[in-house]
Coordinates of C-alpha atoms and ligand atoms in Angstrom, one line a residue:
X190 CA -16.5 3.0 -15.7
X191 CA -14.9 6.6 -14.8
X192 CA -12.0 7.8 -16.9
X193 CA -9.9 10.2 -16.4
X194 CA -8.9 13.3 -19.2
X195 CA -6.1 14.9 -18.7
X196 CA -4.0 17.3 -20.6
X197 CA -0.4 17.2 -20.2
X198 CA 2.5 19.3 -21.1
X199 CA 2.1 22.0 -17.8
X200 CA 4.4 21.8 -15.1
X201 CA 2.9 20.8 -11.5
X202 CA 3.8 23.6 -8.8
X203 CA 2.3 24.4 -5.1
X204 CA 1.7 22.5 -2.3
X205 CA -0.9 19.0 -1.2
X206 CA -1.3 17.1 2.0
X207 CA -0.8 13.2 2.2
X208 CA -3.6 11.3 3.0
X209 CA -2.7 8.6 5.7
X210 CA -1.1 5.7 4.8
X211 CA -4.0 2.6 2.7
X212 CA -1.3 0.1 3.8
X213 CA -1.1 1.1 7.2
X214 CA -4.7 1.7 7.4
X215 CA -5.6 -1.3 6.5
X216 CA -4.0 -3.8 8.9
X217 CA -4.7 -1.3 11.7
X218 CA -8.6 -1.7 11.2
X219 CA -8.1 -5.5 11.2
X220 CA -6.6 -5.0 14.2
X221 CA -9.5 -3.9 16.1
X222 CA -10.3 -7.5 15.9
X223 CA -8.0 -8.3 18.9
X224 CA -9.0 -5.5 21.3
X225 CA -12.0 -6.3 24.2
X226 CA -12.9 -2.6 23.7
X227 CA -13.0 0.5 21.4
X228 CA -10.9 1.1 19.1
X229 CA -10.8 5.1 17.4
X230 CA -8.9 5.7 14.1
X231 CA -7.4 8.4 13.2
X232 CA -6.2 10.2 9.2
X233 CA -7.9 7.3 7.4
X234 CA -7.1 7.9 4.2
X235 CA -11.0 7.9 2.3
X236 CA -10.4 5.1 -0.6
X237 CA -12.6 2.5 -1.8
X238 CA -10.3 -0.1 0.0
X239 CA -10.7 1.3 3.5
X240 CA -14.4 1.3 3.0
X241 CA -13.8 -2.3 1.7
X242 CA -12.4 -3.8 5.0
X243 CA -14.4 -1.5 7.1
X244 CA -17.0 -3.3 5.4
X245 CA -15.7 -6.5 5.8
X246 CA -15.7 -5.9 9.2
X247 CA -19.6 -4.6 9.2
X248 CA -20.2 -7.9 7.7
X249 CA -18.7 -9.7 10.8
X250 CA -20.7 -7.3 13.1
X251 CA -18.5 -5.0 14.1
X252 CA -20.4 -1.7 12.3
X253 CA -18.4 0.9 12.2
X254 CA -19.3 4.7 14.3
X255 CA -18.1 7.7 12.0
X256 CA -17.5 10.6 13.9
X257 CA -17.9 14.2 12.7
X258 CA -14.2 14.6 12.8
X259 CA -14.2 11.6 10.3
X260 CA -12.2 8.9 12.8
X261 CA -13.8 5.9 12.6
X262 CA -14.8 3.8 16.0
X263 CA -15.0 -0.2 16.2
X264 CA -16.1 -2.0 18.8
X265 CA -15.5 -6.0 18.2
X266 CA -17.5 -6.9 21.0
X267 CA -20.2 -6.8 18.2
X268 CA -18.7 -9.6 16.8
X269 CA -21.3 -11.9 15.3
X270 CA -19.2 -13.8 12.5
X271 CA -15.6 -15.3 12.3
X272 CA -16.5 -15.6 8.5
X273 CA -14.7 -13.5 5.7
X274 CA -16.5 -14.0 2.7
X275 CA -15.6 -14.2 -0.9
X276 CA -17.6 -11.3 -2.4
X277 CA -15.6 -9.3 0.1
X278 CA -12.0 -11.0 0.0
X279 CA -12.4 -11.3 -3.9
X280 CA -12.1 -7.3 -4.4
X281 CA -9.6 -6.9 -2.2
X282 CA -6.4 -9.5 -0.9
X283 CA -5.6 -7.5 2.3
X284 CA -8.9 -9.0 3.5
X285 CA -6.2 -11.9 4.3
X286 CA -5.7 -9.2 7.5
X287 CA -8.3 -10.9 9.7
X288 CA -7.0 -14.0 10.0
X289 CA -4.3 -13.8 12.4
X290 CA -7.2 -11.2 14.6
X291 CA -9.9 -13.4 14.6
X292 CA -7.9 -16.7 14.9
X293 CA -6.4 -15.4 17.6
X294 CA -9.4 -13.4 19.8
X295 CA -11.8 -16.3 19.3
X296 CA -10.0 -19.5 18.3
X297 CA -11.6 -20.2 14.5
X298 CA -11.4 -17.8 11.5
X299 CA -12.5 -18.8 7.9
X300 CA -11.2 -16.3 5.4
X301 CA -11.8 -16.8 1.2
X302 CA -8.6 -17.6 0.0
X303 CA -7.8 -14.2 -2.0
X304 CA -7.8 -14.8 -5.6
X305 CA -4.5 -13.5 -7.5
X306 CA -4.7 -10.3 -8.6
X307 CA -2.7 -8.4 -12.1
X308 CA 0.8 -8.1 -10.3
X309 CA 1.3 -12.0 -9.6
X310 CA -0.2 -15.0 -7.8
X311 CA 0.1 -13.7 -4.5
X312 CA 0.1 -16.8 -2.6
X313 CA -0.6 -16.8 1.6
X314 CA 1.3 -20.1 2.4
X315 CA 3.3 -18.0 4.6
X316 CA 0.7 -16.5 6.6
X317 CA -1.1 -20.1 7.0
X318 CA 2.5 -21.5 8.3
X319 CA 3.3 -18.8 10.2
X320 CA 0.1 -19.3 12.0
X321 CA 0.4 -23.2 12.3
X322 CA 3.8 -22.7 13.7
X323 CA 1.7 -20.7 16.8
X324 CA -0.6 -24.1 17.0
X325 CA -3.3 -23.8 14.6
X326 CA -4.7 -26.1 12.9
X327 CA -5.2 -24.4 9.4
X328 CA -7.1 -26.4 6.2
X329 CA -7.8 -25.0 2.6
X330 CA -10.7 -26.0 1.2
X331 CA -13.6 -24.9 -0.6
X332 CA -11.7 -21.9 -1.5
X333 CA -11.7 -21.1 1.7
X334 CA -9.0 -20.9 4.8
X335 CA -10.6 -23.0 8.2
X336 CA -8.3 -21.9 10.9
X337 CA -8.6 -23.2 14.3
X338 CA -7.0 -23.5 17.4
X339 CA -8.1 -25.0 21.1
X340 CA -7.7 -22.5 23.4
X341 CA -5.0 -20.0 22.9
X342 CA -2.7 -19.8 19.7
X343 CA 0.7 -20.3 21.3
X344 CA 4.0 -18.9 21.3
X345 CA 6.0 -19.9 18.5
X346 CA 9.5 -19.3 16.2
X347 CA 8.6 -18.1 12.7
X348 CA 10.6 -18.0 9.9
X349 CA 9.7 -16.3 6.5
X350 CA 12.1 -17.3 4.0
X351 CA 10.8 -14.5 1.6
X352 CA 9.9 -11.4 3.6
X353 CA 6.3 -10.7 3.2
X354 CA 4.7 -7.5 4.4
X355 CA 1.0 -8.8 5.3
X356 CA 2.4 -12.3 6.0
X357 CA 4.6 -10.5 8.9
X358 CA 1.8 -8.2 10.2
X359 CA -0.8 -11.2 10.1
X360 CA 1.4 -13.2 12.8
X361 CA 2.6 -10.0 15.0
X362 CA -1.4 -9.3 15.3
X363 CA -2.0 -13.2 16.5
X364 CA 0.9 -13.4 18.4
X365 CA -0.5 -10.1 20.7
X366 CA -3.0 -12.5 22.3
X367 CA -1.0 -15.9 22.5
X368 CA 0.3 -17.8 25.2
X369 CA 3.7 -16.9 25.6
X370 CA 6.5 -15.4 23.3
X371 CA 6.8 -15.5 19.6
X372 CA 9.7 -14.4 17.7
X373 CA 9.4 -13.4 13.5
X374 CA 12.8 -13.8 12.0
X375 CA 13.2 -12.2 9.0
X376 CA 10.2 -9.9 9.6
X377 CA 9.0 -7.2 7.0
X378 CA 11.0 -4.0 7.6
X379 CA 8.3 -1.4 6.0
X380 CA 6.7 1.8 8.1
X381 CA 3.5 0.5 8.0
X382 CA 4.3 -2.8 10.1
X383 CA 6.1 -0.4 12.3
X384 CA 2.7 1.8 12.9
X385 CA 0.6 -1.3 13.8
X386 CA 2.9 -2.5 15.9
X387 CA 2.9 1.3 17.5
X388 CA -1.4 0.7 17.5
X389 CA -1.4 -2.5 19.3
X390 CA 1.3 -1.1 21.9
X391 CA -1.4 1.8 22.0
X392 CA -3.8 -1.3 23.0
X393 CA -1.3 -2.7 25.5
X394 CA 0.6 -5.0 23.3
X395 CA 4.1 -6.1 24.2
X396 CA 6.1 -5.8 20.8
X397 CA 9.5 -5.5 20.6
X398 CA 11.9 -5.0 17.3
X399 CA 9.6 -3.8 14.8
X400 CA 10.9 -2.1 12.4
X401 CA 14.4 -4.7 12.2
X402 CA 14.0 -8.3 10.7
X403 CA 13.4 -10.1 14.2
X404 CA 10.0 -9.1 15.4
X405 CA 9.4 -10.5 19.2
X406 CA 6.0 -10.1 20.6
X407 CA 4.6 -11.5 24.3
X408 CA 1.2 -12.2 24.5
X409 CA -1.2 -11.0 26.7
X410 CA -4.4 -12.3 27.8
X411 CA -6.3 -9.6 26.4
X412 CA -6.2 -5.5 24.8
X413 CA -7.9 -2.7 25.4
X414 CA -8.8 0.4 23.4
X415 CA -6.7 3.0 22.0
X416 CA -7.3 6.0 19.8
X417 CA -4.4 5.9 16.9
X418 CA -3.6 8.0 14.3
X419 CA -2.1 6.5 10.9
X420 CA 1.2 7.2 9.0
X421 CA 1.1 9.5 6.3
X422 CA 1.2 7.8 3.3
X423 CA 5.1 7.7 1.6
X424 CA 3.8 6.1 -1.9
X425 CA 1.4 8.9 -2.4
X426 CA 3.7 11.0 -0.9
X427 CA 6.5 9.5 -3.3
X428 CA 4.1 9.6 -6.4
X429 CA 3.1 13.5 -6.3
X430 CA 7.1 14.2 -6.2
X431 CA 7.7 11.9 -9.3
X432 CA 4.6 14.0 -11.2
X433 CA 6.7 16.8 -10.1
X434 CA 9.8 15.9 -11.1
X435 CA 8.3 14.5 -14.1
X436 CA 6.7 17.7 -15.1
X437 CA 9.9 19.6 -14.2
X438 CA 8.0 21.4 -11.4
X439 CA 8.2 22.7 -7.8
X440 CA 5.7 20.9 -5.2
X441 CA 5.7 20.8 -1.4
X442 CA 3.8 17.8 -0.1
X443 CA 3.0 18.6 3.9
X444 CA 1.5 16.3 6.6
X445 CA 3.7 13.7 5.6
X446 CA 7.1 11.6 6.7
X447 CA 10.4 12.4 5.0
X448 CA 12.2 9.5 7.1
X449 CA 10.6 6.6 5.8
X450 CA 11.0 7.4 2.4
X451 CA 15.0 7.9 1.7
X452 CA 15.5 5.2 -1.1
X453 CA 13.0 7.3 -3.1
X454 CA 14.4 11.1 -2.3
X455 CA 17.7 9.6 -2.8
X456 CA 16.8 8.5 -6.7
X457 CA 14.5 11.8 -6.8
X458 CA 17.8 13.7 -6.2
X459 CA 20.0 11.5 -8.4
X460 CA 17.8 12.7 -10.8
X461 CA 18.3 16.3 -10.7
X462 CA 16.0 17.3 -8.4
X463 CA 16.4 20.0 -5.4
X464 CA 15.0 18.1 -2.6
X465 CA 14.5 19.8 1.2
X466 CA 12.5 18.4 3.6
X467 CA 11.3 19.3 7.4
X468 CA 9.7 17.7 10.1
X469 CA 6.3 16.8 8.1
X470 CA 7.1 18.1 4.3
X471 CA 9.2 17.2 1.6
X472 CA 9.8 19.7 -1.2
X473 CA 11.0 19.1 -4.5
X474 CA 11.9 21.7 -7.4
X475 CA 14.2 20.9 -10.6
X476 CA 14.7 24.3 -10.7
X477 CA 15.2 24.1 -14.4
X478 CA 17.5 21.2 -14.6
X479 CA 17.0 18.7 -17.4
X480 CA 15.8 15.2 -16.1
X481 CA 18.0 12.4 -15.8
X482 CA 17.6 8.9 -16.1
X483 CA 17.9 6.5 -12.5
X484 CA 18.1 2.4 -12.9
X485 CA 16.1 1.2 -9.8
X486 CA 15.8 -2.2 -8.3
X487 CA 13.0 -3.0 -6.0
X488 CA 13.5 -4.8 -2.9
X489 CA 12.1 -5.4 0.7
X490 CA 12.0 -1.9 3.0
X491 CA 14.0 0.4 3.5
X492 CA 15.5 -0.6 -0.2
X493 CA 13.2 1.0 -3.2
X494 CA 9.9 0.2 -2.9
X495 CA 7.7 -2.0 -5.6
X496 CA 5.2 0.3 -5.1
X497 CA 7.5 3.1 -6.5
X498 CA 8.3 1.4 -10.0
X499 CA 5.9 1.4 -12.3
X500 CA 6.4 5.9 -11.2
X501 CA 10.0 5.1 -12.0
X502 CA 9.1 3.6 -14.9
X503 CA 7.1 6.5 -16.3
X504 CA 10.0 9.2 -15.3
X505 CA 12.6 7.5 -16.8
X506 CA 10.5 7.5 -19.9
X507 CA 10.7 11.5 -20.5
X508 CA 14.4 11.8 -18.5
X509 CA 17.6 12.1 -20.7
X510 CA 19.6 8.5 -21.1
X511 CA 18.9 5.1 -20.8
X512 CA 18.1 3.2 -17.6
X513 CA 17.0 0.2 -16.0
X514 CA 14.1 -0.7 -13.6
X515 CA 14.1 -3.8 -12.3
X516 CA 11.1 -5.8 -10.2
X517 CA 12.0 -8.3 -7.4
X518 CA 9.2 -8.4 -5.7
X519 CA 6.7 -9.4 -7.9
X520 CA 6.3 -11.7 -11.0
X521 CA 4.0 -9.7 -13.1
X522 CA 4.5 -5.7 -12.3
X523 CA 5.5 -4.0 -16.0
X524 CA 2.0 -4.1 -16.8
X525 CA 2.2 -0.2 -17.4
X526 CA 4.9 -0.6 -20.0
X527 CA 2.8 -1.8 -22.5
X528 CA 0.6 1.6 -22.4
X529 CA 3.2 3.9 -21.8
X530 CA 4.5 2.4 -25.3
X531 CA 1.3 3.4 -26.6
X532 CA 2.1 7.1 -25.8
X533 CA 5.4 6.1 -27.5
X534 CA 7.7 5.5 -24.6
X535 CA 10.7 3.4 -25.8
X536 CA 10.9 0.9 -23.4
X537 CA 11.9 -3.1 -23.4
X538 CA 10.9 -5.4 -20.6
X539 CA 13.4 -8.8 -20.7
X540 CA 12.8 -11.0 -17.3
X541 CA 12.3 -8.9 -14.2
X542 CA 13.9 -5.5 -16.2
X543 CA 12.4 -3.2 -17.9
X544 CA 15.0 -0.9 -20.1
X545 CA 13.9 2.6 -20.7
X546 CA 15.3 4.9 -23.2
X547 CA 14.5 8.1 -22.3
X548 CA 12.8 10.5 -24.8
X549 CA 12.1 14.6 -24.7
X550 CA 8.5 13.6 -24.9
X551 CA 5.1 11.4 -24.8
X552 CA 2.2 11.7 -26.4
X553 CA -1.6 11.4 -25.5
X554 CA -3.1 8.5 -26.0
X555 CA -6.4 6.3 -25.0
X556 CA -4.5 3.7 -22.0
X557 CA -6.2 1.4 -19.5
X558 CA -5.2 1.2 -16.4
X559 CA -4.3 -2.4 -14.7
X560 CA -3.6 -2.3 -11.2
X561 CA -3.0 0.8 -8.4
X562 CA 0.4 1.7 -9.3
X563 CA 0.7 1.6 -13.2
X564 CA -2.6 3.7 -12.5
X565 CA -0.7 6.2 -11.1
X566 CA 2.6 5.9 -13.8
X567 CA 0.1 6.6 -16.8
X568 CA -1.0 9.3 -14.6
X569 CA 2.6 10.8 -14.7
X570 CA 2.9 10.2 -18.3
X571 CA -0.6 11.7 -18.7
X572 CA 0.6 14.7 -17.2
X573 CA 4.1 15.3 -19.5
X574 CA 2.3 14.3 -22.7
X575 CA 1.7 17.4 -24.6
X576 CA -1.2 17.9 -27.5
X577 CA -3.4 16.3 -26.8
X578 CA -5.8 14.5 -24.7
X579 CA -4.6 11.1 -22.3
X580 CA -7.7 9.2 -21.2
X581 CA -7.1 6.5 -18.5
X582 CA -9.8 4.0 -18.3
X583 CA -10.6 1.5 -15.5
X584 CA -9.4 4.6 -12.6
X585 CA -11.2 2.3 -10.5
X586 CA -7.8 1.0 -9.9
X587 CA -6.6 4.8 -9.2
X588 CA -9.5 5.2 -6.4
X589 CA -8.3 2.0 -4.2
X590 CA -5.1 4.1 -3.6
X591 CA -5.2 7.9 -3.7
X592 CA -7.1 9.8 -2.1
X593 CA -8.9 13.0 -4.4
X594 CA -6.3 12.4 -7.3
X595 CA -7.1 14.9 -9.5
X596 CA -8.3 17.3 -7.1
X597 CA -5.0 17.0 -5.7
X598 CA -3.2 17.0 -9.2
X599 CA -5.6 20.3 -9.8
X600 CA -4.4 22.3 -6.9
X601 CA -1.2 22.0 -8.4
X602 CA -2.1 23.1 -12.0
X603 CA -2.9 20.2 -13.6
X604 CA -5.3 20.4 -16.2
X605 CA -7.1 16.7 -15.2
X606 CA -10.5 15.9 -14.8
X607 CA -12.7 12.7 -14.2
X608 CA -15.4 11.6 -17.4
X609 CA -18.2 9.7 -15.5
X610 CA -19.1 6.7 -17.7
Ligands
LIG702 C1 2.0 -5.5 0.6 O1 1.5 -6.6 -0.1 C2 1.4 -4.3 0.1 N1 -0.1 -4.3 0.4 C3 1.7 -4.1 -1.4 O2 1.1 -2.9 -1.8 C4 3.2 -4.1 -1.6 O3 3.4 -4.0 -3.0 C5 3.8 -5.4 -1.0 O4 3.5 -5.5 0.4 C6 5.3 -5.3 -1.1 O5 5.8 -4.2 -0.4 C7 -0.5 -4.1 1.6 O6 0.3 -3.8 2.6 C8 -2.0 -4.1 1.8 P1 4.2 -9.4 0.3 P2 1.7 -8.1 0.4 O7 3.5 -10.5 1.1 O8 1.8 -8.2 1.8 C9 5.4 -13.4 -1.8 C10 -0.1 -1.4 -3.2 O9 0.1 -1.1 -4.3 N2 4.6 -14.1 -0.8 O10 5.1 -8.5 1.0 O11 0.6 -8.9 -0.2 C11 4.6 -12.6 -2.7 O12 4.1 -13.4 -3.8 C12 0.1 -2.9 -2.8 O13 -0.4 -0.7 -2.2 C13 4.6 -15.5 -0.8 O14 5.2 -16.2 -1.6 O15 3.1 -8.5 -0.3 C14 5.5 -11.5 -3.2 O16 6.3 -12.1 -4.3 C15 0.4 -3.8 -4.0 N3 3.8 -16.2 0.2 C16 6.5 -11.3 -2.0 O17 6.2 -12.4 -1.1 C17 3.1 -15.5 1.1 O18 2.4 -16.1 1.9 C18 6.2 -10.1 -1.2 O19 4.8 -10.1 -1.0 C19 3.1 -14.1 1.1 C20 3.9 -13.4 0.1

């Protein structure tokens, strides 16, 4: 397994592009599902869970067409299989994406139940209710999900009593193609569900109210192509300012979205950083200033995002006081806290908090990475720890979510680089 070296203590300066979005991307290929004809993709972000469910999708059929300018074509008229299988859905849960497409275009889906993952159990009762609540018949067994419905899913009233960002794009993708109107009360607020619903308007899709809590979408008999460009990606965007901040630099991140990321740029600044920002770049610079501790508590968009903490986590770590991070989302996400404290962070996790008592400094240490984000926060650390040498096993995490990390981190001084095992 690859590893990553890096040697910290340097502070990150100069300027990267965000990829597009993984969690935008990913839904949006899953949506070619529904349409009768092409469908071209645009800024895919290249990361080993985008080839995943492009995969996925070439198992069902539908190979993808890579252009030279990198956009990726699908054409589900090559459909051959309704089937998602387990090798596929085991490495990766947004697999759960083509259920709602390929219920809805041709009546019968089976998907592997995904298996839980580091952060929590993850369950997908929502997604199967939401979808029974349209007229499908949906059963669970053999670890897998047999969805069915006779002739068109229907229009229906769906409630999610815990807002769930997959759960909400999985029924706005059905509903596109069902008989008549279905509403999605407290709908997932996030930027990515707002850039599907933008692709499958692109397709002809009638979608109102993305982007609030009530979602309403009127089928249509059928979509056609479209040729969409994803959202830059904010948590990338969000983790190079945190290394930056972290590191007491001065980075410019261009290509990306400043508006959809305010809950972060609003802690980045409580913190003591200089933020300005422009139509497509954020820049951030301490200019100097000592780092200060933020307490953060994650919740549902456009509150501070859970896939910002474990960052958080790491910052507070080096910044001056005491603070408190706090997880409502999911059940097991501290998993970095453990081998931060092995690069001597002084943290406590007690419930759903974590409290971090700030120190001047880390330092290296051998650490394993356990899911994407706590990747990316021993990362951060990696980069502040002085003397030494940080090695981060497992990066495979690290490569299901950003794009060219340490070239990235290299361009803006970092002394990082990757130890093929
Ligand atoms: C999406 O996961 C993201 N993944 C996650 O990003 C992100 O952390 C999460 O939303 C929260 O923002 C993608 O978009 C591909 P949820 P998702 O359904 O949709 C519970 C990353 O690092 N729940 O919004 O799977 C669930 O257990 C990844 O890029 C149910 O109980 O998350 C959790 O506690 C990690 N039943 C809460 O809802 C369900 O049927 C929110 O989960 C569905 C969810």
């Amino acid at each position: 397994m690859d590893k990553l070296v890096i040697r910290g203590g340097k502070s990150l300066s100069g300027e990267i592009r965000a990829s597009g979005a993984k969690n935008s991307a990913l839904p949006i290929i899953a949506s070619a599902l529904l349409s009768s004809e092409n469908v071209i993709i645009r800024n895919l972000p290249h990361l080993q869970d985008i080839t995943t469910m492009i995969n996925l999708l070439g198992t069902m059929g539908v190979e993808p067409v890579v252009n030279e300018d990198l956009s990726v074509e699908l054409d589900s008229n090559l459909l051959k299989s309704v089937v998602a299988p387990y090798e596929l859905v085991k490495t990766m849960r947004a697999s759960i994406l083509v259920l709602g497409p390929l219920l809805a275009k041709n009546g019968y889906a089976e998907v592997s139940l995904p298996g839980g993952c580091a952060i929590g159990s993850r369950p997908v009762d929502l997604h199967i209710r939401g979808l029974e609540a349209m007229g499908a018949e949906v059963v669970v067994e053999d670890g897998y999900i047999k969805a069915k419905t006779d002739g068109r899913l229907k229009g229906g009233n769906v409630f999610f009593d815990t807002v769930t960002v997959t759960g909400t794009e999985n029924i706005m993708m059905a509903a596109t193609l069902a008989d008549g109107v279905t509403s999605i009360e407290n709908a997932a607020r996030e930027p990515e569900v707002v850039d599907l619903a933008e692709c499958l308007i692109a397709m002809g899709a009638k979608i109102e109210g993305h982007g609030t809590d009530l979602i309403r979408v009127t089928g249509v008999e059928k979509l056609h192509g479209c040729d969409y460009s994803v959202v830059p990606d904010r948590i990338e965007t969000g983790t190079y300012l945190v290394a930056a901040a972290a590191t007491g630099g001065k980075v410019k991140v261009k290509d990306t979205r400043p508006d959809i990321l305010d809950a972060v740029l609003v802690k980045l600044e409580e913190a003591g950083a200089k933020i300005e920002t422009g139509d497509d770049w954020i820049s951030l610079d301490m200019e100097g200033r000592t780092l200060k501790a933020v307490s953060v508590k994650t919740a549902p968009y456009p509150a501070f995002p859970t896939d910002m903490q474990a960052q958080f986590v790491a910052l507070n770590a080096v910044a001056e006081g005491t603070s408190t991070v706090i997880e409502t989302i999911f059940e097991n996400r501290f998993m970095h806290v453990q081998e931060m404290m092995r690069m001597g962070a002084d943290i406590s996790v007690e419930g759903n908090t974590a409290i971090v008592r700030g120190l001047t400094e880390l330092h290296p240490a051998p650490v394993m990475a356990t899911d994407l984000r706590a990747s990316a926060s021993l990362v951060i650390a990696g980069l502040v720890a002085k003397g030494g040498e940080t090695v981060i096993d497992r990066i495979y995490h690290i490569d299901r979510g950003y794009e060219c990390i340490e070239e990235k981190l290299q361009l803006l001084g970092a002394d990082i680089s990757r130890l093929p095992e």
